[in-house]
Short mmCIF file of N, CA and C in Angstrom, two decimals:
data_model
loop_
_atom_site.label_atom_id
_atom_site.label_comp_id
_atom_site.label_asym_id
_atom_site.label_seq_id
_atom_site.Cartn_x
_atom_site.Cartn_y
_atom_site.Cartn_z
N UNK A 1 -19.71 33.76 -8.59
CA UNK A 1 -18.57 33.61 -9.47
C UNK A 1 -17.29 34.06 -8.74
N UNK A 2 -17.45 35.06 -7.97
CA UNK A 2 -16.20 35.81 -7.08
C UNK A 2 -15.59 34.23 -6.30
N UNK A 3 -16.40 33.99 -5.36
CA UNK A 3 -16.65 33.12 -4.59
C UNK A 3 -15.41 31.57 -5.46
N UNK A 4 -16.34 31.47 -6.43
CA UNK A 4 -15.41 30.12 -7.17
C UNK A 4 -14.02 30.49 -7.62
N UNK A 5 -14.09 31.54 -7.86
CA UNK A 5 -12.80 32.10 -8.78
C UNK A 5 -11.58 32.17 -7.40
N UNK A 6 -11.96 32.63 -6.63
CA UNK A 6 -11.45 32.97 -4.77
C UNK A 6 -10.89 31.31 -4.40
N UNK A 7 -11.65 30.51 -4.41
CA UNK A 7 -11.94 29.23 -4.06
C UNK A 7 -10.79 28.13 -5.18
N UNK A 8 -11.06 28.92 -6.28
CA UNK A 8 -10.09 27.97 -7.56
C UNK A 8 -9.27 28.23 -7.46
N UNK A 9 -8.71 29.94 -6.96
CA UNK A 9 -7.14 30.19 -6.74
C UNK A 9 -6.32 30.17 -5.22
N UNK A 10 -7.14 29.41 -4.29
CA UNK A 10 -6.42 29.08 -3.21
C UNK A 10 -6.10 28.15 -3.28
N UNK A 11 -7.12 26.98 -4.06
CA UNK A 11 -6.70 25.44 -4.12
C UNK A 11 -5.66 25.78 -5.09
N UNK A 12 -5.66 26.35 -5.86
CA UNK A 12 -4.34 26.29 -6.86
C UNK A 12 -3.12 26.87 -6.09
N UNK A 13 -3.27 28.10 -5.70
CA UNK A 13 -1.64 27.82 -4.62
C UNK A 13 -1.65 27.08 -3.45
N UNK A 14 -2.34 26.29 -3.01
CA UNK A 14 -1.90 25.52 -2.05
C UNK A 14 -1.83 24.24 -3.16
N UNK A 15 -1.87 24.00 -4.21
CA UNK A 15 -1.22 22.68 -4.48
C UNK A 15 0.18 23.08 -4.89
N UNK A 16 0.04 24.58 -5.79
CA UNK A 16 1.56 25.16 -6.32
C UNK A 16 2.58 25.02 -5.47
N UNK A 17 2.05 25.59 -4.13
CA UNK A 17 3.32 25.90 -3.59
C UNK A 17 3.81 24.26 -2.67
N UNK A 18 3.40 23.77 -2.36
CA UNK A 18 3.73 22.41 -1.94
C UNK A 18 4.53 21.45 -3.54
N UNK A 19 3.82 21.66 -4.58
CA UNK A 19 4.55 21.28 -5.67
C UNK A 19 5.69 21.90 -6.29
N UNK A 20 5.87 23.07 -6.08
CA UNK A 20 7.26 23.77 -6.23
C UNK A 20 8.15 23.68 -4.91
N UNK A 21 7.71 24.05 -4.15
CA UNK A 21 8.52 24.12 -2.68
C UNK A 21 9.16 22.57 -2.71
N UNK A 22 8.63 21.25 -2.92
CA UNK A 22 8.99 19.90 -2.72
C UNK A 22 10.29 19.72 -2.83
N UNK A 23 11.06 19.84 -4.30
CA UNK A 23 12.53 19.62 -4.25
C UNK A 23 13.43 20.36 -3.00
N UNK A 24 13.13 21.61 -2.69
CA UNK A 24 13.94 22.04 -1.94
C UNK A 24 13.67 21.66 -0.31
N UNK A 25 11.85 21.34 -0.19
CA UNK A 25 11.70 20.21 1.04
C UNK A 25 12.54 19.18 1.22
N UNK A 26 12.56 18.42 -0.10
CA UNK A 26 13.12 16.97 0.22
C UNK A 26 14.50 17.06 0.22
N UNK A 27 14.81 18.09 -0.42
CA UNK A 27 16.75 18.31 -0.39
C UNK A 27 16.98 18.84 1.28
N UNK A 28 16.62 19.73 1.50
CA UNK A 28 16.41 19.63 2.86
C UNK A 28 16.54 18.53 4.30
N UNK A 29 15.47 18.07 4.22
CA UNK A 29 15.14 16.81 4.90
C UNK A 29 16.03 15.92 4.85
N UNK A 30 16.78 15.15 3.41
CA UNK A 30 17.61 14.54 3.20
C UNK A 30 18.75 14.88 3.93
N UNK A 31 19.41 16.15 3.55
CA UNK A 31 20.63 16.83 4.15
C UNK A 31 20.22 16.84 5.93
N UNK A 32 19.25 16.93 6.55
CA UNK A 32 19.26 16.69 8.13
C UNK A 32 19.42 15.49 8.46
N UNK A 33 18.63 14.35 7.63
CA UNK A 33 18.96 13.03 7.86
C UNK A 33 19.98 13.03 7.57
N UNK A 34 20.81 13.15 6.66
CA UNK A 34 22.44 13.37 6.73
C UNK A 34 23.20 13.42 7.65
N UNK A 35 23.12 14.71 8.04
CA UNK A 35 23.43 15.26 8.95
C UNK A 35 23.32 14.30 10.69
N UNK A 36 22.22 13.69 10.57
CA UNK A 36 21.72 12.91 11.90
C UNK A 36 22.60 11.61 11.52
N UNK A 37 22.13 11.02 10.51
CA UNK A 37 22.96 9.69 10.33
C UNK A 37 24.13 9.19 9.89
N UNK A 38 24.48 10.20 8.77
CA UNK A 38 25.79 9.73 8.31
C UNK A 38 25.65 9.27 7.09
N UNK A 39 24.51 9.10 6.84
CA UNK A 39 24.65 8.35 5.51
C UNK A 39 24.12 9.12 4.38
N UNK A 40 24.81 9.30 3.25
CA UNK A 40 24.11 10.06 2.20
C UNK A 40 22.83 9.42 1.25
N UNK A 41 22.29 10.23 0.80
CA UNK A 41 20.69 10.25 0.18
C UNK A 41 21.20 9.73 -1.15
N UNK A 42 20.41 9.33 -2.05
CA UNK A 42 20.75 9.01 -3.43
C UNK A 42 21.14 9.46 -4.00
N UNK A 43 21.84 9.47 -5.26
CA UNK A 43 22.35 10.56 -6.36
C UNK A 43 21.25 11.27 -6.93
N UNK A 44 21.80 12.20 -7.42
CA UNK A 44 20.68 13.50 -8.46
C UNK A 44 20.18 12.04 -9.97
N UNK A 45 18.89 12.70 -10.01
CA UNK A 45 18.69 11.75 -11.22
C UNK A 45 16.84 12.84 -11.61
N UNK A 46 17.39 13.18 -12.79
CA UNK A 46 16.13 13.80 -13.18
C UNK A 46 14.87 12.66 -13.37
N UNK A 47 14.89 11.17 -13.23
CA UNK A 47 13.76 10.38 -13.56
C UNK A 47 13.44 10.27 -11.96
N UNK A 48 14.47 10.73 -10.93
CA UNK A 48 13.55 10.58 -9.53
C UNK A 48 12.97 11.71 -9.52
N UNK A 49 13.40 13.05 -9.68
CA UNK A 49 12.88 14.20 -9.74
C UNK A 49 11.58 14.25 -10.33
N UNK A 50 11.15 13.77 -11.26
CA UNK A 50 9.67 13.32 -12.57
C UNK A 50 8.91 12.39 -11.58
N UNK A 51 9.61 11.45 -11.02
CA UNK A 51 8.59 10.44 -10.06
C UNK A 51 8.07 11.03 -8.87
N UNK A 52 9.07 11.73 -8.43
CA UNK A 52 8.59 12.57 -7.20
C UNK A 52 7.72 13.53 -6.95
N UNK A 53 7.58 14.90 -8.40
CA UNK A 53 6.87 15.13 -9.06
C UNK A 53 5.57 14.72 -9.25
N UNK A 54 5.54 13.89 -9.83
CA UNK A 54 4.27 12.83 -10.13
C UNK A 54 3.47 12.57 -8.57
N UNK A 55 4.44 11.96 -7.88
CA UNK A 55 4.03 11.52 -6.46
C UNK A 55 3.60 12.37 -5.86
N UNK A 56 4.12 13.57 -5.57
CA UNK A 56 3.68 14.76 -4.53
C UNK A 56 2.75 15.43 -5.10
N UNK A 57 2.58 15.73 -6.31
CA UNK A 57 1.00 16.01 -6.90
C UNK A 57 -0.07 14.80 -6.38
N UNK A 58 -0.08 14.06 -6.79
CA UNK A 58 -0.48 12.81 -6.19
C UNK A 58 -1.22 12.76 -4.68
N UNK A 59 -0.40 13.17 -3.66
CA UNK A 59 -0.13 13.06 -2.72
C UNK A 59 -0.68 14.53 -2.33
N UNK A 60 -0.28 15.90 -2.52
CA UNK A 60 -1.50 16.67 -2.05
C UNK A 60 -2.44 16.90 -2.50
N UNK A 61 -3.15 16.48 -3.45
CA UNK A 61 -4.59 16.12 -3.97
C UNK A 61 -5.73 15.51 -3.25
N UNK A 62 -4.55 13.87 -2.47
CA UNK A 62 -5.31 13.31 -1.72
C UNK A 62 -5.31 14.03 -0.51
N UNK A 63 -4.88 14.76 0.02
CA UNK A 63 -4.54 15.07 1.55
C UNK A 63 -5.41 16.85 1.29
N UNK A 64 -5.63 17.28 0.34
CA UNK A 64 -6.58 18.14 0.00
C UNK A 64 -8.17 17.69 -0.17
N UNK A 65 -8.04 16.82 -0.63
CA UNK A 65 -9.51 16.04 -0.46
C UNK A 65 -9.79 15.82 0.73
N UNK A 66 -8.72 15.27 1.47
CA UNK A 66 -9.38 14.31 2.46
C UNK A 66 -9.65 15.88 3.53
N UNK A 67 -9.00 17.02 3.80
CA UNK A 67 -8.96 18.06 4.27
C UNK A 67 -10.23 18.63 3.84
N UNK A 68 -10.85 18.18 3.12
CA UNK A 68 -12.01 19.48 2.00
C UNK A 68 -13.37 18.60 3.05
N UNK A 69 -12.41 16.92 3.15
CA UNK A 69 -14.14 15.93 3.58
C UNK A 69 -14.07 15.86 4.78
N UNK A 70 -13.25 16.71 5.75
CA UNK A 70 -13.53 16.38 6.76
C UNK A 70 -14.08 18.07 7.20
N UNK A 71 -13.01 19.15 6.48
CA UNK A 71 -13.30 20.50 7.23
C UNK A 71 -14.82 21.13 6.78
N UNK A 72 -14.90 20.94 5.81
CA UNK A 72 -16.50 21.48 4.85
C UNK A 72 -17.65 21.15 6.06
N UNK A 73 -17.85 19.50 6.25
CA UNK A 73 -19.23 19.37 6.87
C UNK A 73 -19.03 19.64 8.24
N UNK A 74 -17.25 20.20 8.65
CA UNK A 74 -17.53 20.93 10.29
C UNK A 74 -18.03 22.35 9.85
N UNK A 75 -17.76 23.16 9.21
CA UNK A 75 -17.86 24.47 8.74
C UNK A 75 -19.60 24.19 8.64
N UNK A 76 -20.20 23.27 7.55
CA UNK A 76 -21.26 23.51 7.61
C UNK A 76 -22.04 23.35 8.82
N UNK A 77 -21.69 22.49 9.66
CA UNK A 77 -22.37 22.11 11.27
C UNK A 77 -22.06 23.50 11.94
N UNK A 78 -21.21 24.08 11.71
CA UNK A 78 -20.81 25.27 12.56
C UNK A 78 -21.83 26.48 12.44
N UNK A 79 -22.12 26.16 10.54
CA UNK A 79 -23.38 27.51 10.26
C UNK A 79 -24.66 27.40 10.61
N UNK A 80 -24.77 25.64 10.97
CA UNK A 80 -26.76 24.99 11.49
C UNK A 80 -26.76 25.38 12.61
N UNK A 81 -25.56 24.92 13.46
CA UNK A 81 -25.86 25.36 14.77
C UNK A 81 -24.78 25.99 15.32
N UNK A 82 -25.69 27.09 15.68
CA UNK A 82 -24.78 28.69 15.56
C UNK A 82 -23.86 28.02 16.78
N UNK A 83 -24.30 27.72 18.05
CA UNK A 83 -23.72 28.13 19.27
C UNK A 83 -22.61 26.86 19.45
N UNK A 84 -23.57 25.57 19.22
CA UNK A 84 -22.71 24.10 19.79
C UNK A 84 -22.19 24.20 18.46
N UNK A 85 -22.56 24.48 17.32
CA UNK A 85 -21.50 24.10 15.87
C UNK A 85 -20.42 24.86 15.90
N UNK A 86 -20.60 25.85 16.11
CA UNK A 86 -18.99 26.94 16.11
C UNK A 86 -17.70 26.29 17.56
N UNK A 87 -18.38 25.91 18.49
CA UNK A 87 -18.00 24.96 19.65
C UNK A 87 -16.89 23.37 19.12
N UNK A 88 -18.24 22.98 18.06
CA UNK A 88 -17.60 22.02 17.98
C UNK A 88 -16.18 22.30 16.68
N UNK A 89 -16.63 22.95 15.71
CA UNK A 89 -15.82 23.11 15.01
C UNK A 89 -14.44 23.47 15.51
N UNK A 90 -14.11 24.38 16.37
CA UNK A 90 -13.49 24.96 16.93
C UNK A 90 -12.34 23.93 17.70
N UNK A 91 -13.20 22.53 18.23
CA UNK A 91 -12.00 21.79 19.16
C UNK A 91 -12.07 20.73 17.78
N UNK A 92 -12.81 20.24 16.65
CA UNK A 92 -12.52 19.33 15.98
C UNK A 92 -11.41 20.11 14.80
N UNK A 93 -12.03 21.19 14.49
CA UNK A 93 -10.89 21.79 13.60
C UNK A 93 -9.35 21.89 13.94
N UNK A 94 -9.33 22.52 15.12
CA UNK A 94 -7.85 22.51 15.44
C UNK A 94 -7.05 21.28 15.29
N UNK A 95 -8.22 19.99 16.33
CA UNK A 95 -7.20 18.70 15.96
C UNK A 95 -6.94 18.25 14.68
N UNK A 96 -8.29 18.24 13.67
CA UNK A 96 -7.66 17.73 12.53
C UNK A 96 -6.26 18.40 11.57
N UNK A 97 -6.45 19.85 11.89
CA UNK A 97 -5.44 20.47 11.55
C UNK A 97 -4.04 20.09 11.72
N UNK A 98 -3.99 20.39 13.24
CA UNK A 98 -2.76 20.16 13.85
C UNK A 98 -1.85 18.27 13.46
N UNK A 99 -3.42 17.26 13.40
CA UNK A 99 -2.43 16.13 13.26
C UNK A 99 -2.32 16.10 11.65
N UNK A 100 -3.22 17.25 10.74
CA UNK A 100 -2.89 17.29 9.24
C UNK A 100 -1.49 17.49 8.96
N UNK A 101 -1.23 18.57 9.96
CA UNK A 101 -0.06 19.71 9.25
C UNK A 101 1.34 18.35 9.97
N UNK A 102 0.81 17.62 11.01
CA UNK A 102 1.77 16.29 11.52
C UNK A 102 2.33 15.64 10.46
N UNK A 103 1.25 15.00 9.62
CA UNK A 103 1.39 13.73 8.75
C UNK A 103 2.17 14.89 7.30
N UNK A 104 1.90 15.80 7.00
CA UNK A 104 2.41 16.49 6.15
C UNK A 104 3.40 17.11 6.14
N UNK A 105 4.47 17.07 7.40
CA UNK A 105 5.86 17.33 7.36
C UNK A 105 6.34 16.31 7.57
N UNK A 106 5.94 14.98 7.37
CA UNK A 106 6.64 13.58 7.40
C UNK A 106 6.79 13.10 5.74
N UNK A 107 6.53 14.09 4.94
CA UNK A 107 6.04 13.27 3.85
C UNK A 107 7.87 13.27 3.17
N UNK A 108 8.29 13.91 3.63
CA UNK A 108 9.60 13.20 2.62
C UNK A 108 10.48 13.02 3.10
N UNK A 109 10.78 12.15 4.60
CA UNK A 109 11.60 11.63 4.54
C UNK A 109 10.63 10.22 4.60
N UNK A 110 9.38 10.21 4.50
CA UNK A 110 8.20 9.01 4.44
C UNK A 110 8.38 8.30 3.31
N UNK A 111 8.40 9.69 2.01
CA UNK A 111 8.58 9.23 0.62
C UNK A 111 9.89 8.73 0.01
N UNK A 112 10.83 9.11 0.90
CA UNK A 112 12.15 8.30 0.61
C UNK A 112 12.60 6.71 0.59
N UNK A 113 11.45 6.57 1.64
CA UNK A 113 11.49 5.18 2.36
C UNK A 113 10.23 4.74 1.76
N UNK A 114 9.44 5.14 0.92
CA UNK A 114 8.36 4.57 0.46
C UNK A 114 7.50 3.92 1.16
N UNK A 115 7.04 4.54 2.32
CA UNK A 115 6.26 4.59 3.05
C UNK A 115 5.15 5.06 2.16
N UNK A 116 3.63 4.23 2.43
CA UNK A 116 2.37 4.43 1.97
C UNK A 116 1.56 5.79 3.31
N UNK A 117 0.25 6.32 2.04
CA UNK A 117 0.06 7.10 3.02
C UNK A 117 -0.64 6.32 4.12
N UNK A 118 -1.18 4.96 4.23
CA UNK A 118 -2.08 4.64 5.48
C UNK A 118 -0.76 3.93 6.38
N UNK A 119 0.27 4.28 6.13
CA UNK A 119 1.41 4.09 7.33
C UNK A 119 1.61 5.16 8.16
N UNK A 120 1.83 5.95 7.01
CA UNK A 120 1.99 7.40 7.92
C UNK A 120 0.73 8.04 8.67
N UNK A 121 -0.63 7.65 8.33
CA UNK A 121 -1.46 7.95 8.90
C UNK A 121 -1.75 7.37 10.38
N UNK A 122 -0.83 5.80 10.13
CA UNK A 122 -0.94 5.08 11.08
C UNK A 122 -0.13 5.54 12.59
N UNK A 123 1.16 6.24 12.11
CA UNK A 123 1.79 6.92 13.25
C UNK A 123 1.13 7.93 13.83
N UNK A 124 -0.08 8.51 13.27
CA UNK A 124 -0.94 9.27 14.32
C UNK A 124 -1.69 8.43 15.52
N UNK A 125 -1.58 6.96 15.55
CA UNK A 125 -2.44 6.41 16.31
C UNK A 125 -1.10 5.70 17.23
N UNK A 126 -0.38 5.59 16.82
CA UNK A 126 0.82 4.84 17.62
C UNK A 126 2.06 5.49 18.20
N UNK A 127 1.74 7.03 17.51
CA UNK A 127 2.40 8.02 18.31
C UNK A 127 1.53 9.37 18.81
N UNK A 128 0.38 9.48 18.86
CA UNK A 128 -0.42 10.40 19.14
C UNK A 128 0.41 11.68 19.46
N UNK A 129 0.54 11.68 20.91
CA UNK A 129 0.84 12.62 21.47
C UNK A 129 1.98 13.64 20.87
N UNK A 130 3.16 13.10 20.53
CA UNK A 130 4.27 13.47 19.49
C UNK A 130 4.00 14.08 18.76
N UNK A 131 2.99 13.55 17.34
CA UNK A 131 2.38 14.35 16.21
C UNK A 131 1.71 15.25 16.37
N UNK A 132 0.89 14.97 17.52
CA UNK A 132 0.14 16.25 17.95
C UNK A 132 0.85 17.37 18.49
N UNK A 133 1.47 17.34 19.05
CA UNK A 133 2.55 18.31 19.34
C UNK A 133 3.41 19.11 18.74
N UNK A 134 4.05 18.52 17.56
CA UNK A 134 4.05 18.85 16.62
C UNK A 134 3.39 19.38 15.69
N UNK A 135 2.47 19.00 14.90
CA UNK A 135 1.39 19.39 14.70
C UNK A 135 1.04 20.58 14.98
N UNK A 136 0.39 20.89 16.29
CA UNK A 136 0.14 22.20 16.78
C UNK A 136 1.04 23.21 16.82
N UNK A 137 2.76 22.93 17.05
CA UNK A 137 3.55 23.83 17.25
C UNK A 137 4.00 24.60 15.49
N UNK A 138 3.33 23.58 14.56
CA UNK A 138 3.65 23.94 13.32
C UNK A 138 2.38 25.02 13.06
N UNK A 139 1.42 24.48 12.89
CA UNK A 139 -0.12 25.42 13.40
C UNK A 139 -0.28 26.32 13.87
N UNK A 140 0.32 26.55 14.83
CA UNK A 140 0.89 27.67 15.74
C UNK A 140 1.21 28.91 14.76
N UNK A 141 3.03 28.27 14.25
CA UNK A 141 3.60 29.19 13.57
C UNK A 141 3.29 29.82 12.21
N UNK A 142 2.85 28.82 11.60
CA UNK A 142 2.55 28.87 10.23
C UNK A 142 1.55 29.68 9.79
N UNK A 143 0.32 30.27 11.15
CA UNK A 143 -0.13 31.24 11.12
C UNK A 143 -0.28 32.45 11.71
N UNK A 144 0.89 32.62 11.52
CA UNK A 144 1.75 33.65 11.78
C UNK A 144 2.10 34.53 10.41
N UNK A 145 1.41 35.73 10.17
CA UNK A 145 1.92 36.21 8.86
C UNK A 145 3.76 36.68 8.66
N UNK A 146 4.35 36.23 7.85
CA UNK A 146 5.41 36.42 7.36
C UNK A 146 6.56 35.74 8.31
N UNK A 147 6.03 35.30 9.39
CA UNK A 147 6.71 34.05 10.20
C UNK A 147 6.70 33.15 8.99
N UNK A 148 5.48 33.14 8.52
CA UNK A 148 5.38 31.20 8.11
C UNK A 148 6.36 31.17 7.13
N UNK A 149 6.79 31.87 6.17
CA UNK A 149 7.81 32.19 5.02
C UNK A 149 9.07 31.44 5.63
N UNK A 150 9.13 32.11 6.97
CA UNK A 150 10.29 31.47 7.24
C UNK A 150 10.51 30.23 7.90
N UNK A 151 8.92 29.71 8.71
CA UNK A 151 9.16 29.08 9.63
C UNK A 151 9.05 27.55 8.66
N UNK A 152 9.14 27.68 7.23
CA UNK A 152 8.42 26.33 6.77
C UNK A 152 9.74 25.42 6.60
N UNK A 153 10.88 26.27 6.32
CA UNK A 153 11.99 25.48 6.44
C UNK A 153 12.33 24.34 7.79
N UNK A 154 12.26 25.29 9.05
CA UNK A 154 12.36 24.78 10.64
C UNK A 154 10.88 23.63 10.65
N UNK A 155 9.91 23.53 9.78
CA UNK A 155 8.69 22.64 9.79
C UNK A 155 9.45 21.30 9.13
N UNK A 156 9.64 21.25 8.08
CA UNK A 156 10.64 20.38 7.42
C UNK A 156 11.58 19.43 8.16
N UNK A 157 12.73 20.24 8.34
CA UNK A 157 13.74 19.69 9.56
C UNK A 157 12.99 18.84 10.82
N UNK A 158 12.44 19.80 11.47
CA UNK A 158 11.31 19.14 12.49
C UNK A 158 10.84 17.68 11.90
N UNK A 159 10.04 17.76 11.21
CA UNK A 159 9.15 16.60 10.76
C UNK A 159 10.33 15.74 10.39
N UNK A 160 11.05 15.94 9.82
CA UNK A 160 12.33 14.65 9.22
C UNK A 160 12.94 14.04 11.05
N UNK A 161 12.75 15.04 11.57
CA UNK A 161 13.34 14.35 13.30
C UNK A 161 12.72 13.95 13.59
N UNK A 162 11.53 14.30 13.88
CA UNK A 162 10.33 13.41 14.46
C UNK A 162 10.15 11.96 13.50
N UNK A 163 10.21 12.26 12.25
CA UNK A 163 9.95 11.18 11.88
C UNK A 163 11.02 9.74 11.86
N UNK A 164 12.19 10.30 12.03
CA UNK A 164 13.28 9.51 12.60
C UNK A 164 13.15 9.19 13.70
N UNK A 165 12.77 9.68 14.89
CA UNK A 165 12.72 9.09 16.13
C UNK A 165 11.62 8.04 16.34
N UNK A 166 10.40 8.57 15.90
CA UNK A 166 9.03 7.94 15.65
C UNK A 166 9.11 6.46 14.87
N UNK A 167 9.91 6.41 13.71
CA UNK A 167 10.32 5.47 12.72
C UNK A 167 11.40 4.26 13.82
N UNK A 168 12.28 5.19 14.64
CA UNK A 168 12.97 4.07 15.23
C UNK A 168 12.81 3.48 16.43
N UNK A 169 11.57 3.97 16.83
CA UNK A 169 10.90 3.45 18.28
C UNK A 169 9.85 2.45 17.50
N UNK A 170 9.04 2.68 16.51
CA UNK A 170 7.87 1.82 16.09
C UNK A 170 8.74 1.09 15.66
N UNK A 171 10.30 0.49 15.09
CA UNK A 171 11.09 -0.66 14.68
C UNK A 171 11.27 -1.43 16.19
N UNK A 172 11.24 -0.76 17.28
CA UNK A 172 11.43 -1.78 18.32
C UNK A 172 13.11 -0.85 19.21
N UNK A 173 13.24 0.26 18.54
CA UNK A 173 14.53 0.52 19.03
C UNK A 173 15.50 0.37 18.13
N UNK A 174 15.47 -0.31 16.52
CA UNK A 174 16.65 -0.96 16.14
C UNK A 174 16.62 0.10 15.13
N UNK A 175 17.42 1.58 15.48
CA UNK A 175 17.60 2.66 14.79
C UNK A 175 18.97 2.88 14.72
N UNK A 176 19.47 3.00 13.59
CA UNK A 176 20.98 3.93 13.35
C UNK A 176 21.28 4.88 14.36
N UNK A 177 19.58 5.91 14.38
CA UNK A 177 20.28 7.13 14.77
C UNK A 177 20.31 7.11 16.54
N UNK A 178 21.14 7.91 16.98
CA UNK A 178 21.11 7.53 18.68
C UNK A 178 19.80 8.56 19.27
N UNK A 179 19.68 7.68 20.68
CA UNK A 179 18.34 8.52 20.78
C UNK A 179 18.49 9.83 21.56
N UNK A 180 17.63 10.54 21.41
CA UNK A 180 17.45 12.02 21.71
C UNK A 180 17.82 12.55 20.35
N UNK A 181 16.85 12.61 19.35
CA UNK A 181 17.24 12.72 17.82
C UNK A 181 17.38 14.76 17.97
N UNK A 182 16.04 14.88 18.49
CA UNK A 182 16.36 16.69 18.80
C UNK A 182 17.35 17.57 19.26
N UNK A 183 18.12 16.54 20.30
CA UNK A 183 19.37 17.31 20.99
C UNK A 183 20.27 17.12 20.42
N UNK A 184 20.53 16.13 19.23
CA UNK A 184 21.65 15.75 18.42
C UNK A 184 22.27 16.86 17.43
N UNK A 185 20.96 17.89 16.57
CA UNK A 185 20.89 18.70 15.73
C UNK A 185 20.66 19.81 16.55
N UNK A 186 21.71 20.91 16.46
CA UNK A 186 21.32 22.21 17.17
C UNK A 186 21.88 23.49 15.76
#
């Protein structure tokens, strides 16, 4: 019972805090793309606020599932076989992590543009190396106690650049923003 109760209240703040934290993510993100492009974000409208809402519940549910179906049966391979399972877990966990925590700081300037999630999943295969890099450097920080508090803002920003640069190389080049999107924002 400890065990479920432990288990019911982590999944519940990790959906809380991604569902409260969101407005001030996406206000965020918006204001860097701002900031990068020039162009302002939509007006305030409490029926986008309710959709968005809707959506980002939505949206870490699935990305909690899909996290639960991939990390569970490494965890359990890790407990069958003590020596190669803890091995393997160890180099499969990190990656899925690292390109998790990738696709999950893209999600709103993704969701602005109404990007589906098997698009954004798709820039893990057509930008590998990038996301992964990312990815890990977020991974990195985020477990970091009382770093991560702060570092989730700088995760945000990050992911809205990457995902601008990433977004205007997979168009072919035909991007607003000029390139070297990182050195633009200091």
């Amino acid at each position: 019972v400890l065990l479920m109760l432990w288990a019911v209240g982590l999944l519940t703040v990790v959906m809380l805090t991604n569902v409260v934290a969101a407005p001030f993510n996406d206000f965020l993100s918006e204001e860097v793309e701002r900031l990068l492009t020039g162009r302002a974000g939509p007006p305030f409208s409490w029926k986008v606020i309710f959709r968005d809402t809707v959506r980002t519940m939505g949206l870490e549910l699935l990305k909690l599932v899909i996290y639960a179906a991939v990390m569970i049966p490494l965890f359990l391979l890790a407990q069958l076989l003590p020596a190669v399972g803890h091995a393997i877990y160890s180099v499969f966990a990190f990656l899925f992590t690292a390109l998790y925590f990738a696709v999950d700081y893209l999600d709103w300037p993704a969701s602005r543009r109404n990007r589906s999630i098997t698009y954004r999943f798709g820039l893990l295969t057509d930008h590998f190396l990038p996301m992964l890099g990312f990815g890990t450097g977020v991974w990195l920080f985020l477990f970091i106690p009382l770093v991560n508090l702060l570092f989730m803002p700088a995760a945000v920003a990050g992911g809205t650049l990457l995902f601008l640069d990433v977004e205007g190389r997979s168009l072919g080049g035909a991007k607003d923003e000029p390139s070297g999107v990182s050195e633009q924002v200091s």
